[in-house]
XYZ file of C-alpha atoms in Angstrom:
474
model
C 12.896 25.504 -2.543
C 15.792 25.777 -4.695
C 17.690 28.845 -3.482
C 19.685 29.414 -0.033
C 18.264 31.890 2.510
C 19.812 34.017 4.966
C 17.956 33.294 8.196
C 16.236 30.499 9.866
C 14.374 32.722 12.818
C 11.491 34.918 11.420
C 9.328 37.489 13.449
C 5.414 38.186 13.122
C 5.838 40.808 11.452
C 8.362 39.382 8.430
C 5.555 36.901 8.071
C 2.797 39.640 7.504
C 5.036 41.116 5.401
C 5.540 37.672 3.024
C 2.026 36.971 3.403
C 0.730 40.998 1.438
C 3.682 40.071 -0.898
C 2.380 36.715 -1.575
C -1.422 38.125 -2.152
C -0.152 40.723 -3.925
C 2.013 38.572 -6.404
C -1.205 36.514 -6.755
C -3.183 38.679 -7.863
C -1.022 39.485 -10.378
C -0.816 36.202 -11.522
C -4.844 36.460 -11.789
C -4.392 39.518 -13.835
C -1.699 37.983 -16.371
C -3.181 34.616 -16.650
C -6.759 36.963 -17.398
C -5.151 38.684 -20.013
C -3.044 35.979 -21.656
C 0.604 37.171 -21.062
C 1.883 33.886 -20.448
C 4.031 32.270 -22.695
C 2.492 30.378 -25.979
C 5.560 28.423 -26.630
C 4.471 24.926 -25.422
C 5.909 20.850 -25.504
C 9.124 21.670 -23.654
C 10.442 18.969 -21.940
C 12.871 18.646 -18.796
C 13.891 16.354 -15.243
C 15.465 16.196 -12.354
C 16.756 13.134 -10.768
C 17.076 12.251 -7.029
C 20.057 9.715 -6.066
C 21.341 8.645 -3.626
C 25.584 8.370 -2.444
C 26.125 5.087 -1.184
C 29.619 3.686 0.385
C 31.486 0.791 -0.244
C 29.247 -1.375 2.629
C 26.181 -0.242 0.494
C 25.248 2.386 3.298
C 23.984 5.846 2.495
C 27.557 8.301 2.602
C 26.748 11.450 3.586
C 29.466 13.317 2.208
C 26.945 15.598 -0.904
C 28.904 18.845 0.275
C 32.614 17.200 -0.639
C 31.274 16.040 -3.361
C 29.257 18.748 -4.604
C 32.314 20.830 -4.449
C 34.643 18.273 -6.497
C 32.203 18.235 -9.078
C 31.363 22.146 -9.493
C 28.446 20.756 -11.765
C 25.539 23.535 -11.754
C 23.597 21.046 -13.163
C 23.950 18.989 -9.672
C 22.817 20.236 -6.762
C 21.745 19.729 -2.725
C 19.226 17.033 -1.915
C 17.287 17.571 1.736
C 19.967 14.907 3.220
C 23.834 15.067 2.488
C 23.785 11.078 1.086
C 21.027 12.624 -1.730
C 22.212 14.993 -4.860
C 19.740 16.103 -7.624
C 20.733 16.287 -11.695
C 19.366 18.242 -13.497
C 18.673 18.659 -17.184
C 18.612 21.473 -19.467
C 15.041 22.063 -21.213
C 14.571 20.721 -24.674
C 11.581 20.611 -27.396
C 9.817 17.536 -27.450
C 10.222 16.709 -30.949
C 12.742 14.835 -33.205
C 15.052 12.867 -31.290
C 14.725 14.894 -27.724
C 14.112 11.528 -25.505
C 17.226 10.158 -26.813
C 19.098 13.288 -26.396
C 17.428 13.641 -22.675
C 19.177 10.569 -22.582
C 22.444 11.341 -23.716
C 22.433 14.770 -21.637
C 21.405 12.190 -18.112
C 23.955 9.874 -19.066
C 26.944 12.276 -19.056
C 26.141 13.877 -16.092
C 25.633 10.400 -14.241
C 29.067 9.278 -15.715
C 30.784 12.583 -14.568
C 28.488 12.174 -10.911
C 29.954 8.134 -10.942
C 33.731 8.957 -11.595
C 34.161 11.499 -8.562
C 31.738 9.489 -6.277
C 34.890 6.485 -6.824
C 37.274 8.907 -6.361
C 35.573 9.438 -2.527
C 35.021 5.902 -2.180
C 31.213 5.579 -3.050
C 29.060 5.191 -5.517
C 25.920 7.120 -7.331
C 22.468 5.238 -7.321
C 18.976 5.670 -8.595
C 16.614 3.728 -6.814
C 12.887 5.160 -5.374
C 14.042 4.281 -1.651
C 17.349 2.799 -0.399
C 16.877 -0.645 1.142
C 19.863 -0.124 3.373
C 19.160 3.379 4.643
C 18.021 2.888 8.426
C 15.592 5.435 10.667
C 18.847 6.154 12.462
C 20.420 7.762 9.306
C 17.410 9.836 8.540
C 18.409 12.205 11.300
C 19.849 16.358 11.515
C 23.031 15.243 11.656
C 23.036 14.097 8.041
C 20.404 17.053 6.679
C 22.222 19.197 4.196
C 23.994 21.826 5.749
C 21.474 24.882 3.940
C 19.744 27.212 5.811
C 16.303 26.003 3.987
C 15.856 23.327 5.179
C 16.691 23.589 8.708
C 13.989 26.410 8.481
C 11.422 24.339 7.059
C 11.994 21.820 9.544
C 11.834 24.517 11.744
C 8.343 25.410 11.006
C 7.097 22.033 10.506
C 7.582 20.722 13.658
C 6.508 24.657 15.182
C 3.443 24.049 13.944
C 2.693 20.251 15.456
C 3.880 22.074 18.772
C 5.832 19.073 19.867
C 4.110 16.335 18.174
C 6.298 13.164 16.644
C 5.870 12.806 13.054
C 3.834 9.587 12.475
C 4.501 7.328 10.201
C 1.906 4.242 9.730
C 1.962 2.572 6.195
C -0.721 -0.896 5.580
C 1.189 -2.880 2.865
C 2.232 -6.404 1.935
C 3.496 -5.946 5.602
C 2.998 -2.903 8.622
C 4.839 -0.594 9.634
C 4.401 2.130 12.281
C 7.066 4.626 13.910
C 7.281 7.868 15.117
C 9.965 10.307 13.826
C 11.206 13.710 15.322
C 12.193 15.562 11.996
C 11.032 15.873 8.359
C 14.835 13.701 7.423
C 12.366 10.577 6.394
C 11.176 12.839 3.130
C 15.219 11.955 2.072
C 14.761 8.534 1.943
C 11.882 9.567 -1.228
C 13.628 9.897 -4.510
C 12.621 10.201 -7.695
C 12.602 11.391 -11.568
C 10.606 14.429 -11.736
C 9.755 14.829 -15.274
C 8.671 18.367 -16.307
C 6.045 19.645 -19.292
C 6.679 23.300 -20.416
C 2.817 24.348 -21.875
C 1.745 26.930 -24.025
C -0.674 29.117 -21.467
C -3.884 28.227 -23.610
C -3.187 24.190 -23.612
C -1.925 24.386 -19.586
C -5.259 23.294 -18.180
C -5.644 20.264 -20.646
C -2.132 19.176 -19.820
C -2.434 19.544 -16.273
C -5.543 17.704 -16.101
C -4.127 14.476 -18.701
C -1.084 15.031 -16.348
C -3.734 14.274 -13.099
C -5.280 11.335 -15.380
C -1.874 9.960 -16.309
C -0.504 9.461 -12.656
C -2.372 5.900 -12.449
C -1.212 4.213 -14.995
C 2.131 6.058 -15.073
C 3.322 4.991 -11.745
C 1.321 1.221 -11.973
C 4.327 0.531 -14.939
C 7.217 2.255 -12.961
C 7.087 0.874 -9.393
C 10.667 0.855 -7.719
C 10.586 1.479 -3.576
C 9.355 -1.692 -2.152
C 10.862 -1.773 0.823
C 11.542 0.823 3.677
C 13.710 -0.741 7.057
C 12.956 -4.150 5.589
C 9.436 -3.754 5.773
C 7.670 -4.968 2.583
C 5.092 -2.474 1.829
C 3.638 -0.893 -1.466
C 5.090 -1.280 -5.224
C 5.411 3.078 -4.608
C 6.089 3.156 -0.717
C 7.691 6.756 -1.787
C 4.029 8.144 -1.755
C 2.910 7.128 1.708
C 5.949 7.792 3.359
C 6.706 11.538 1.408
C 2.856 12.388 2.063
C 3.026 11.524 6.044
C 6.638 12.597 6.789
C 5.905 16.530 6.139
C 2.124 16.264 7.818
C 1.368 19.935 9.492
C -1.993 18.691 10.697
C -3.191 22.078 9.518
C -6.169 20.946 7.445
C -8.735 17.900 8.877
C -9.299 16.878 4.859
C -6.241 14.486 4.133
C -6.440 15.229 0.712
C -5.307 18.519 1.357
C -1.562 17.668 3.282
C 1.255 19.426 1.803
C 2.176 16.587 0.136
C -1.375 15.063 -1.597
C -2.795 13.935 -5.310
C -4.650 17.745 -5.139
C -7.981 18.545 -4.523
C -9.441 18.604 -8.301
C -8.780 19.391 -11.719
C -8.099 22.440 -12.971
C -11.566 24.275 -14.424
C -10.622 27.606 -16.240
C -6.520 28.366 -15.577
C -3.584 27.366 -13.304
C -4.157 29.989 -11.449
C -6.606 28.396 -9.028
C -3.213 25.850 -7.702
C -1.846 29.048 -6.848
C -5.286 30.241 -5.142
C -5.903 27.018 -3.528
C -2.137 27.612 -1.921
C -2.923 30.384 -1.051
C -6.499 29.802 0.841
C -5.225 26.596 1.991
C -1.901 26.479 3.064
C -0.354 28.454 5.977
C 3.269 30.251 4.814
C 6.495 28.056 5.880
C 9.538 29.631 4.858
C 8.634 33.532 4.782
C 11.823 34.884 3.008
C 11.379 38.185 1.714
C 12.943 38.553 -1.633
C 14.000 41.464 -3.894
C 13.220 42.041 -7.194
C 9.535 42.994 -9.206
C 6.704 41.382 -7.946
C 6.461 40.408 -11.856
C 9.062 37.612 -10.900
C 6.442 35.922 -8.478
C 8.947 34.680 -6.255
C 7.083 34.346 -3.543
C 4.270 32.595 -5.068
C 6.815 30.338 -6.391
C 8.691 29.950 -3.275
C 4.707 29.287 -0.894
C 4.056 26.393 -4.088
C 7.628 24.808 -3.386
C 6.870 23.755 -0.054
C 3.266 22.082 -1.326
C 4.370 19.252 -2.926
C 1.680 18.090 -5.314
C 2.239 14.490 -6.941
C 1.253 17.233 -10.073
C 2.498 20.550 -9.599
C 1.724 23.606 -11.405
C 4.892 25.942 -11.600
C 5.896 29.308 -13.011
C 9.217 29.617 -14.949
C 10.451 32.083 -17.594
C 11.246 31.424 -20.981
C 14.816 32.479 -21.978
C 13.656 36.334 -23.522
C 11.837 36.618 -19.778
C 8.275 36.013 -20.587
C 6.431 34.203 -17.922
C 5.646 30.357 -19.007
C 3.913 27.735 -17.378
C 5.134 23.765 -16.569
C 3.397 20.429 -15.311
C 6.022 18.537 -13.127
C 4.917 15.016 -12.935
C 6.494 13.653 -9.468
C 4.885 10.378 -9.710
C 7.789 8.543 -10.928
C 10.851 6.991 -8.834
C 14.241 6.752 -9.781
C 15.724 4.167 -11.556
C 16.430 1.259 -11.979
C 18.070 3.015 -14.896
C 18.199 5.184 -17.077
C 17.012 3.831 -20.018
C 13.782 2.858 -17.820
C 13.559 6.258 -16.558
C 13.699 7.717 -20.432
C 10.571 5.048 -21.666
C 8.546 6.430 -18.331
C 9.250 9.956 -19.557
C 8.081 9.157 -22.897
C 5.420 7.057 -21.757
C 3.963 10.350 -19.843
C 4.543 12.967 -22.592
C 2.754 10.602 -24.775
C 0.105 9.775 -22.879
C -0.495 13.516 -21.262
C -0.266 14.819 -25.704
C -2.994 12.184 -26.100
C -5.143 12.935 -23.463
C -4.561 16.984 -23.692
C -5.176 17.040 -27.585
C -8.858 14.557 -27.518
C -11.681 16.569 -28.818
C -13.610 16.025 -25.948
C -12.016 16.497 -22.637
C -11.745 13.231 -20.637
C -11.748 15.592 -17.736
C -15.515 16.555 -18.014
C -16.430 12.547 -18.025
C -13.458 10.920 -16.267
C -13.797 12.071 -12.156
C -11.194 13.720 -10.664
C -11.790 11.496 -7.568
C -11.442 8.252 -9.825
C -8.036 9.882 -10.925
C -7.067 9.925 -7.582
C -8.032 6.611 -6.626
C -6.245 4.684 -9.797
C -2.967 6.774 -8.327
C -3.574 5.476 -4.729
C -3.897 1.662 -6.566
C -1.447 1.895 -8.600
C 1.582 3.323 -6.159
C 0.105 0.129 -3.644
C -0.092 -2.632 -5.820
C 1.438 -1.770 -9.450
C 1.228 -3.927 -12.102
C -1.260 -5.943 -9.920
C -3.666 -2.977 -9.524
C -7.212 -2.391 -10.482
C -7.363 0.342 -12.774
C -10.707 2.439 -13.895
C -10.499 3.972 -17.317
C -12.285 6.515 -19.333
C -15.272 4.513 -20.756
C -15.985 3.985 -16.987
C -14.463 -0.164 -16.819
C -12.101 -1.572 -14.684
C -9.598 -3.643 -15.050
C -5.792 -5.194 -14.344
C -2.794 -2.560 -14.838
C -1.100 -4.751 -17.397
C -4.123 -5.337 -19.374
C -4.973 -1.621 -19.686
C -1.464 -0.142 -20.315
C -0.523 -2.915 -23.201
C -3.996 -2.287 -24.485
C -5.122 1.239 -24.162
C -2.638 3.167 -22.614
C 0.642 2.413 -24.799
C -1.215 2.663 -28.154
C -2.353 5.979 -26.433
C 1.239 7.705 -25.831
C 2.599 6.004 -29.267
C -0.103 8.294 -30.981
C 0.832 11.318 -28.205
C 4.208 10.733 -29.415
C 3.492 10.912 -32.621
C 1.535 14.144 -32.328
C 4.919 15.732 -30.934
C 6.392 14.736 -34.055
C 9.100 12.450 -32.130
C 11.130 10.340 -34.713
C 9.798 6.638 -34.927
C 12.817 4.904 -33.866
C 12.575 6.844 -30.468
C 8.996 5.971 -30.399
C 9.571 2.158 -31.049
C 12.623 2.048 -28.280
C 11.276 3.790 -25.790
C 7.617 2.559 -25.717
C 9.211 -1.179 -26.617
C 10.869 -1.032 -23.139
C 7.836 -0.546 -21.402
C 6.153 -3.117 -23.426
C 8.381 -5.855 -22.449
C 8.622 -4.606 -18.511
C 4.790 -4.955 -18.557
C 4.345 -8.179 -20.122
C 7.084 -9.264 -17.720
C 5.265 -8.304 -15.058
C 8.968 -7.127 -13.580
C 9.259 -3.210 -12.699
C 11.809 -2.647 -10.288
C 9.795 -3.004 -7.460
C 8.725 -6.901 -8.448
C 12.755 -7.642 -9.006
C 13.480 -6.720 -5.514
C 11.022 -8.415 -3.828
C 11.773 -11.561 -6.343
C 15.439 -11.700 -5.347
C 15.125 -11.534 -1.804
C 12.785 -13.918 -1.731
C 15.070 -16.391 -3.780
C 18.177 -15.320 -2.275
C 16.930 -15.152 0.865
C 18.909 -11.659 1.071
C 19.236 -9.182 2.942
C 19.132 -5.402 2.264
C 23.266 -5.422 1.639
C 23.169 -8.277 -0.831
C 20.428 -6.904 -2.194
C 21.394 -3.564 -2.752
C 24.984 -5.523 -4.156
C 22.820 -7.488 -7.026
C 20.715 -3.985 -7.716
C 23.848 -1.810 -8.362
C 25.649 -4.504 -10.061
C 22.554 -4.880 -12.735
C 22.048 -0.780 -12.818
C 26.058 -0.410 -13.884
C 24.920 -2.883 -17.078
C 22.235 -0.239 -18.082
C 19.727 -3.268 -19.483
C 16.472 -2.093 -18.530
C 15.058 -4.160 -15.747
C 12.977 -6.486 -17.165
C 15.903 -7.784 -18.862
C 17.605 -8.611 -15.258
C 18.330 -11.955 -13.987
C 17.326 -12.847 -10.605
């Protein structure tokens, strides 16, 4: 989804077309995958972040183009709305001191992002949803003005024939509304994290990356609220998953934005089949270049947005490589938060991938999914099953299994100590807290009695100090 197209109408015929180019670039994927040509080189790591541009009343300022072109960052790019950009960080080895430098790399950008955003009257902010953004600003007239994404709203709503997009989300409170456009995926942001693999360790880590989501997104909640409805410690996952429904396949696990069908048995290349099977073609672009470049496979998987997504890159000499993007996690509340999540999943996902026997092949793929589903709901207050088959509270099992899990992942990477100790003592002390980002905005509205502009005041305020957030005063 990340390049521009030329046209926004397409014939029967240019979708035939896409569709033997897609099949065909499949089955070369088959063939490569079969014959081990992917990439060995594995434990790359990389992100993207989602924020939002918010004016001076704390509204969303949709004014990404203007400030796009100030910035002439290639590291920054368009978001689906124009009050969302996306930064983006160059790949590094996960060894040494690569979270901190992650770090470093994030925090430059951000600085660079913050001191034209003042210069246009607004501010940058990482949060999972915007408490002030309203259904009214979620509209065409503030969708980024690129041709792909008019065209995939396009063919969303072509194929409902008419139909309102529904959105009905059962939380701490209810809310229900219909909604004529995909614009409510823009009030979803997050930190994507991404996990380069070596081809023969890409099944293990896309499975520990599956297991992983639970617990992950249980210690990183941050979108409570959406039009002042309280709803779930995620609300991101509800709201992303029903605001792109085609209503093309009856199983609800199977939307274009869903937890997956199941694990992965012998290669990656059954995502890729299961797109293919599964999932009718949105934006049919046709694209030169060798079908060896799989761009449109690559392009078909960009518009199915699995919470863990298989993708195809290249390494820098051109051999094909395959990544894990975990898009569990939200953004914020800052960045040194963001940094322990990240480490907290390449820990945890090295642990899981490197035990002797698979947790996969004892550990359901449908209890996977259901600790994710938990988790994004209630957070720290969830339910969580675990691998010896128990259940029990999200805090318990993360400050008991799960951290002394990723510190051993970590150390397997061979990432120095102190970057260990930091990262995973951040988490630590949010758990034990009990205060993600999600509990410290429903805390201070409750005591303040605020509302979504005071809030959103006391948030930015605290993310400007970079403390993590369970350091923040109410």
């Amino acid at each position: 989804m990340g390049q521009e197209i030329n046209q926004t109408q397409f014939s029967d015929q240019i979708f035939k077309e896409y569709k033997r180019r897609l099949c065909h670039e499949a089955e070369l994927l088959g063939n490569q995958l079969s014959e081990g040509c992917f990439s060995g080189i594995g434990e790359i790591g990389g992100y993207e972040l989602e924020s939002w541009l918010v004016d001076h009343n704390y509204f969303p300022a949709p004014i990404n183009q203007a400030f796009l072109t100030r910035l002439n960052n290639p590291l920054v790019v368009h978001e689906l709305s124009r009050f969302n950009v996306e930064l983006n960080g160059a790949p590094l080895p996960l060894k040494g001191n690569a979270l901190s430098a992650m770090a470093l790399e994030l925090t430059h950008t951000w600085q660079e992002c913050q001191d034209i955003a003042h210069g246009m009257d607004s501010v940058l902010m990482m949060i999972g949803i915007l408490p002030t953004v309203r259904q009214s600003d979620l509209c065409l007239a503030n969708m980024s003005d690129l041709k792909r994404y008019r065209a995939l709203n396009e063919q969303v709503l072509k194929r409902r024939c008419g139909r309102l997009l529904h959105i009905c989300i059962d939380g701490r409170e209810h809310l229900d509304l219909d909604h004529a456009d995909v614009m409510l995926e823009a009030a979803t942001t997050s930190f994507q994290v991404h996990l380069q693999s070596a081809q023969r360790n890409a099944v293990r880590y896309f499975n520990a990356s599956i297991i992983a989501a639970g617990p992950l997104i249980a210690a990183a909640g941050n979108s409570p609220l959406l039009f002042d409805a309280d709803l779930w410690d995620e609300t991101r996952i509800p709201l992303f998953e029903q605001s792109v429904e085609i209503g093309d396949q009856p199983d609800q696990r199977n939307r274009r934005v869903s937890f997956g069908q199941g694990y992965a048995r012998e290669s990656l290349f059954e995502c890729f089949a299961e797109n293919l099977a599964n999932h009718a073609v949105l934006l049919p672009i046709l694209m030169d270049g060798p079908p060896q470049q799989f761009a449109h496979l690559r392009l078909h998987n960009g518009t199915i947005w699995r919470w863990v997504r298989p993708l195809i890159g290249f390494d820098p000499d051109g051999t094909p490589h395959l990544r894990i993007e975990q898009r569990v996690l939200p953004a914020g509340p800052t960045i040194a938060d963001m940094m322990a999540n990240a480490a907290l999943f390449y820990g945890l996902a090295r642990f899981l991938a490197s035990m002797s026997d698979a947790p996969e092949s004892v550990f359901s793929f449908d209890k996977a999914r259901d600790n994710f589903y938990a988790a994004a709901r209630d957070g720290l207050r969830s339910k969580l099953i675990w691998l010896d088959g128990s259940t029990t509270d999200a805090r318990t099992l993360l400050l008991e299994e799960i951290l002394p899990m990723a510190r051993q992942g970590l150390k397997s990477l061979e990432i120095d100590r102190d970057e260990i100790d930091q990262n995973l003592d951040i988490l630590e002390s949010r758990i034990k807290s009990g205060q993600t980002g999600a509990a410290w905005q429903r805390a201070y509205r409750e005591k303040h009695q605020s509302d979504s502009l005071h809030l959103v005041a006391a948030y930015l305020e605290r993310q400007r100090s970079g403390a993590p957030v369970h350091e923040w005063a109410l």
